[in-house]
Coordinates of C-alpha atoms and ligand atoms in Angstrom, one line a residue:
X76 CA 20.7 40.9 -44.6
X77 CA 17.1 40.5 -42.8
X78 CA 17.1 36.4 -44.9
X79 CA 20.2 35.9 -43.4
X80 CA 18.9 36.8 -40.2
X81 CA 15.8 34.8 -40.3
X82 CA 17.4 32.2 -41.7
X83 CA 20.4 32.3 -39.2
X84 CA 17.4 32.2 -36.0
X85 CA 15.5 29.2 -37.4
X86 CA 18.7 27.3 -37.9
X87 CA 19.6 28.5 -33.8
X88 CA 15.9 27.0 -32.7
X89 CA 16.4 23.7 -34.6
X90 CA 19.6 23.4 -33.0
X91 CA 18.8 23.6 -29.4
X92 CA 15.1 23.2 -30.0
X93 CA 14.2 26.0 -28.4
X94 CA 10.2 26.8 -29.7
X95 CA 8.2 29.8 -31.6
X96 CA 6.0 31.6 -29.5
X97 CA 3.2 34.3 -30.9
X98 CA 1.7 36.0 -28.3
X99 CA -1.7 38.1 -29.1
X100 CA -0.9 40.9 -27.0
X101 CA 1.9 42.2 -25.0
X102 CA 0.9 41.4 -21.1
X103 CA 0.7 37.7 -22.5
X104 CA 4.2 37.8 -23.8
X105 CA 5.6 39.1 -20.8
X106 CA 3.5 36.0 -19.1
X107 CA 5.7 33.2 -20.9
X108 CA 8.4 34.8 -21.5
X109 CA 8.9 34.8 -17.3
X110 CA 8.0 30.6 -17.9
X111 CA 9.5 30.1 -20.8
X112 CA 12.7 31.8 -20.6
X113 CA 15.7 31.2 -22.8
X114 CA 13.5 28.1 -23.8
X115 CA 11.2 29.7 -26.0
X116 CA 11.0 32.9 -28.3
X117 CA 7.8 34.9 -28.0
X118 CA 6.6 37.3 -30.9
X119 CA 4.1 39.3 -29.8
X120 CA 1.5 40.6 -32.2
X121 CA 0.0 43.6 -31.3
X122 CA 1.2 46.5 -29.3
X123 CA 0.1 46.6 -25.8
X124 CA -0.9 51.1 -26.8
X125 CA -3.3 49.5 -29.6
X126 CA -6.7 48.8 -28.8
X127 CA -7.2 45.6 -28.5
X128 CA -10.3 44.5 -30.5
X129 CA -9.0 46.6 -33.5
X130 CA -6.0 44.9 -33.8
X131 CA -4.9 45.8 -37.8
X132 CA -4.1 42.4 -39.5
X133 CA -1.4 43.0 -40.8
X134 CA 0.5 40.5 -43.7
X135 CA 3.7 40.8 -41.7
X136 CA 2.4 39.3 -39.1
X137 CA 2.3 36.0 -41.0
X138 CA 5.7 34.5 -41.1
X139 CA 5.8 34.1 -38.1
X140 CA 2.8 33.0 -37.6
X141 CA 4.1 30.8 -40.1
X142 CA 7.1 28.8 -38.7
X143 CA 5.2 29.4 -34.9
X144 CA 4.6 26.6 -32.2
X145 CA 2.1 27.7 -30.2
X146 CA -0.3 30.8 -30.2
X147 CA -1.5 31.8 -27.2
X148 CA -4.6 34.6 -27.6
X149 CA -6.9 36.0 -24.8
X150 CA -9.7 34.5 -26.3
X151 CA -14.0 35.1 -25.9
X152 CA -13.3 36.6 -28.9
X153 CA -11.2 39.9 -28.4
X154 CA -9.3 38.8 -31.1
X155 CA -12.4 37.0 -33.8
X156 CA -11.7 40.9 -36.1
X157 CA -8.3 40.0 -36.2
X158 CA -6.4 36.3 -35.8
X159 CA -8.5 33.8 -37.9
X160 CA -7.1 35.5 -41.3
X161 CA -3.4 35.5 -40.1
X162 CA -4.4 32.0 -39.3
X163 CA -5.5 31.3 -42.1
X164 CA -3.2 32.5 -44.3
X165 CA -0.7 31.0 -42.3
X166 CA -0.5 27.7 -43.2
X167 CA 0.7 26.1 -40.3
X168 CA -1.7 23.4 -39.4
X169 CA -0.3 23.1 -35.3
X170 CA -1.7 26.8 -34.0
X171 CA -5.3 26.1 -36.0
X172 CA -8.0 26.3 -33.3
X173 CA -8.6 22.8 -32.2
X174 CA -4.0 22.2 -32.5
X175 CA -2.6 21.0 -29.8
X176 CA -0.6 24.9 -30.3
X177 CA -3.8 26.7 -29.7
X178 CA -4.3 28.0 -26.9
X179 CA -7.2 30.3 -26.1
X180 CA -6.6 31.4 -22.2
X181 CA -10.2 32.6 -21.9
X182 CA -10.6 28.9 -21.2
X183 CA -10.1 28.7 -17.7
X184 CA -11.2 32.0 -16.9
X185 CA -14.6 32.8 -15.1
X186 CA -16.0 35.2 -18.0
X187 CA -18.3 37.8 -15.9
X188 CA -20.6 39.9 -18.3
X189 CA -21.9 37.2 -20.2
X190 CA -25.3 38.1 -22.2
X191 CA -28.6 36.5 -22.0
X192 CA -29.3 37.3 -25.4
X193 CA -27.3 39.1 -27.8
X194 CA -29.0 41.4 -31.1
X195 CA -27.5 44.1 -33.6
X196 CA -30.0 46.9 -30.8
X197 CA -26.8 46.2 -28.2
X198 CA -23.5 47.2 -30.3
X199 CA -20.5 45.3 -30.4
X200 CA -21.5 43.1 -27.1
X201 CA -18.8 40.9 -26.3
X202 CA -21.3 37.8 -27.1
X203 CA -18.8 35.8 -25.1
X204 CA -18.5 37.5 -22.3
X205 CA -16.5 40.2 -21.3
X206 CA -12.8 39.7 -22.2
X207 CA -11.2 42.4 -20.5
X208 CA -10.0 39.7 -17.3
X209 CA -6.6 39.9 -17.5
X210 CA -6.7 43.1 -16.0
X211 CA -7.6 42.0 -12.3
X212 CA -4.2 40.7 -11.3
X213 CA -6.3 37.9 -9.6
X214 CA -5.9 35.8 -12.2
X215 CA -1.8 36.7 -13.2
X216 CA -0.7 33.3 -11.1
X217 CA -4.0 31.4 -12.9
X218 CA -2.4 32.0 -16.8
X219 CA 1.0 31.6 -16.2
X220 CA -0.2 28.1 -14.4
X221 CA -1.8 27.3 -18.4
X222 CA 0.5 28.6 -20.2
X223 CA 3.3 26.6 -17.9
X224 CA 1.2 22.9 -18.7
X225 CA 1.2 23.7 -22.4
X226 CA 4.5 24.2 -22.6
X227 CA 5.6 21.2 -21.1
X228 CA 3.7 19.3 -22.8
X229 CA 4.7 21.0 -26.5
X230 CA 8.2 20.4 -24.6
X231 CA 8.1 17.5 -21.9
X232 CA 12.0 17.4 -21.9
X233 CA 12.0 21.5 -20.4
X234 CA 8.7 20.3 -17.9
X235 CA 10.7 20.8 -14.7
X236 CA 12.6 23.8 -15.9
X237 CA 9.0 25.4 -16.0
X238 CA 7.0 23.8 -13.4
X239 CA 9.8 25.7 -11.4
X240 CA 9.8 28.4 -12.8
X241 CA 6.3 28.5 -12.5
X242 CA 6.8 28.4 -8.9
X243 CA 8.9 31.1 -9.3
X244 CA 6.6 33.4 -11.2
X245 CA 3.7 32.3 -8.2
X246 CA 5.8 33.3 -4.6
X247 CA 6.3 36.4 -6.4
X248 CA 2.8 37.5 -7.9
X249 CA 1.0 35.8 -4.7
X250 CA 3.1 38.7 -2.2
X251 CA 2.7 41.3 -4.9
X252 CA -0.6 41.0 -5.0
X253 CA -1.3 40.8 -1.4
X254 CA 0.4 44.5 -1.4
X255 CA -2.2 45.0 -4.3
X256 CA -5.0 44.4 -1.8
X257 CA -3.3 46.2 0.8
X258 CA -3.4 49.6 -1.3
X259 CA -6.7 49.1 -2.6
X260 CA -8.5 48.7 0.5
X261 CA -9.5 52.2 1.0
X262 CA -11.6 51.7 -2.4
X263 CA -13.7 49.4 -1.5
X264 CA -17.4 51.1 -1.8
X265 CA -16.6 53.5 -4.3
X266 CA -18.2 54.7 -8.0
X267 CA -17.2 54.9 -11.8
X268 CA -18.3 55.2 -14.6
X269 CA -15.5 54.0 -17.4
X270 CA -15.1 54.4 -21.0
X271 CA -16.0 51.2 -22.7
X272 CA -16.6 48.0 -19.6
X273 CA -12.7 47.2 -19.8
X274 CA -12.0 47.2 -15.8
X275 CA -15.1 45.5 -14.5
X276 CA -12.9 42.6 -13.4
X277 CA -10.5 44.8 -11.6
X278 CA -13.4 46.7 -10.0
X279 CA -15.3 43.8 -8.7
X280 CA -12.5 41.7 -7.2
X281 CA -11.4 45.4 -5.7
X282 CA -15.7 46.3 -4.6
X283 CA -15.3 49.4 -6.4
X284 CA -19.3 49.8 -9.1
X285 CA -19.7 50.8 -12.1
X286 CA -22.4 52.8 -12.7
X287 CA -22.2 54.0 -16.4
X288 CA -20.2 54.1 -19.4
X289 CA -19.4 57.0 -21.7
X290 CA -20.0 54.3 -24.8
X291 CA -24.0 54.3 -25.3
X292 CA -23.4 50.9 -26.0
X293 CA -20.1 48.8 -26.7
X294 CA -18.1 50.5 -29.1
X295 CA -20.6 53.2 -30.4
X296 CA -18.8 56.0 -29.9
X297 CA -20.0 59.0 -26.5
X298 CA -23.1 61.2 -27.8
X299 CA -24.2 64.5 -26.9
X300 CA -27.5 62.9 -25.2
X301 CA -26.1 59.6 -23.1
X302 CA -22.9 62.7 -22.4
X303 CA -25.8 64.6 -20.3
X304 CA -26.9 61.5 -19.1
X305 CA -23.7 60.4 -17.7
X306 CA -23.1 64.0 -15.8
X307 CA -26.5 63.5 -14.4
X308 CA -25.3 59.5 -13.1
X309 CA -22.5 60.7 -11.8
X310 CA -23.7 63.8 -9.7
X311 CA -26.9 61.3 -8.1
X312 CA -24.5 58.8 -7.2
X313 CA -21.7 60.4 -6.2
X314 CA -18.4 58.9 -8.7
X315 CA -15.1 59.5 -7.7
X316 CA -13.6 59.1 -11.1
X317 CA -14.0 58.3 -14.6
X318 CA -12.0 55.4 -15.9
X319 CA -10.3 56.4 -19.0
X320 CA -8.4 54.1 -21.6
X321 CA -5.1 55.4 -23.9
X322 CA -6.6 54.6 -27.2
X323 CA -10.3 56.6 -27.3
X324 CA -10.0 60.3 -27.5
X325 CA -10.6 61.2 -23.4
X326 CA -12.3 64.4 -24.6
X327 CA -15.5 63.5 -23.5
X328 CA -14.5 61.5 -20.3
X329 CA -12.1 66.1 -19.7
X330 CA -16.3 67.7 -20.9
X331 CA -17.4 65.3 -18.5
X332 CA -15.0 65.6 -15.5
X333 CA -15.0 69.5 -16.0
X334 CA -19.1 69.6 -16.0
X335 CA -19.4 67.0 -12.7
X336 CA -16.3 67.0 -10.7
X337 CA -14.9 63.7 -11.3
X338 CA -11.6 63.0 -11.7
X339 CA -10.1 61.0 -14.9
X340 CA -8.3 58.3 -14.7
X341 CA -5.8 57.8 -17.3
X342 CA -4.7 54.2 -17.0
X343 CA -3.3 51.0 -18.5
X344 CA -4.6 48.3 -20.3
X345 CA -1.6 46.3 -21.0
X346 CA 1.7 45.6 -20.9
X347 CA 3.5 48.8 -23.2
X348 CA 0.0 50.3 -23.0
X349 CA 1.7 54.0 -21.3
X350 CA 4.6 54.8 -19.9
X351 CA 6.4 53.4 -17.3
X352 CA 4.5 50.0 -18.1
X353 CA 6.7 47.9 -20.3
X354 CA 6.9 45.1 -17.7
X355 CA 4.1 43.2 -16.5
X356 CA 5.3 44.2 -13.0
X357 CA 5.5 48.3 -13.6
X358 CA 2.3 47.3 -15.9
X359 CA -0.5 46.4 -12.5
X360 CA 1.8 48.6 -10.0
X361 CA 0.7 51.8 -12.2
X362 CA -2.5 50.0 -13.2
X363 CA -3.3 49.8 -9.0
X364 CA -1.3 53.1 -8.1
X365 CA -3.7 54.9 -10.1
X366 CA -6.5 54.2 -7.5
X367 CA -7.2 56.2 -4.0
X368 CA -4.0 58.1 -4.1
Ligands
LIG243 ZN1 -14.3 44.8 -24.5

């Protein structure tokens, strides 16, 4: 039955000239669907609730990549642990790195936190810069534009369709972002700590200062010695929030909150990462709506 279904889908795609797009993360899939609508079948290669740094490269994902016209990745090495083996095994030359069907979104972003040097003492640091730029909604329109141009390049017959959908996306999101900017003005100048430097782009956009991380080094679990230091920092800097993701244990965050009076904010990091975030809109609404209420 599965085989028949797969064959039918393949046949329909050939017949209607639909593009097959693979998106590394749900937010990429949602932007792509907004622009491509019925002109593409979009497969999401990971789940929003997963740790984006450590997606398991399941062999079942290879089947999708094998028939793919376009693979869109976050880039800045966020997928370094899982996309390369899948790509290699797909045997699909159209979507290999450097090919027309490989789109690395990070190349169109101005990356923050680029380390001046990288060595082993720094933990699992993001060597090319912080890859979590999608957590700032101000980057959404640019991302949609890049995706729209790539779809037009691969499927030029529908160029005006993609252009019109991008224009609609831009108008909608510029209005939404104006609303977010208004809502966040009361947050300007506050200080926070975060588990991992996941929210730096968002914090920078809204003038919020992050003064410590719960992980002592990137990718290293909290230690009791470091936790004591963070509690001291929170008390001396008047930190308001401890930003916690959904995929690390919140035990340390809760412990620190109990000792310091700062409040734990469990935040989504992608579409579908927690309840009520199943769309691009509800994801950013939840993220922005968590602050300064
Ligand atoms: Zn990271």
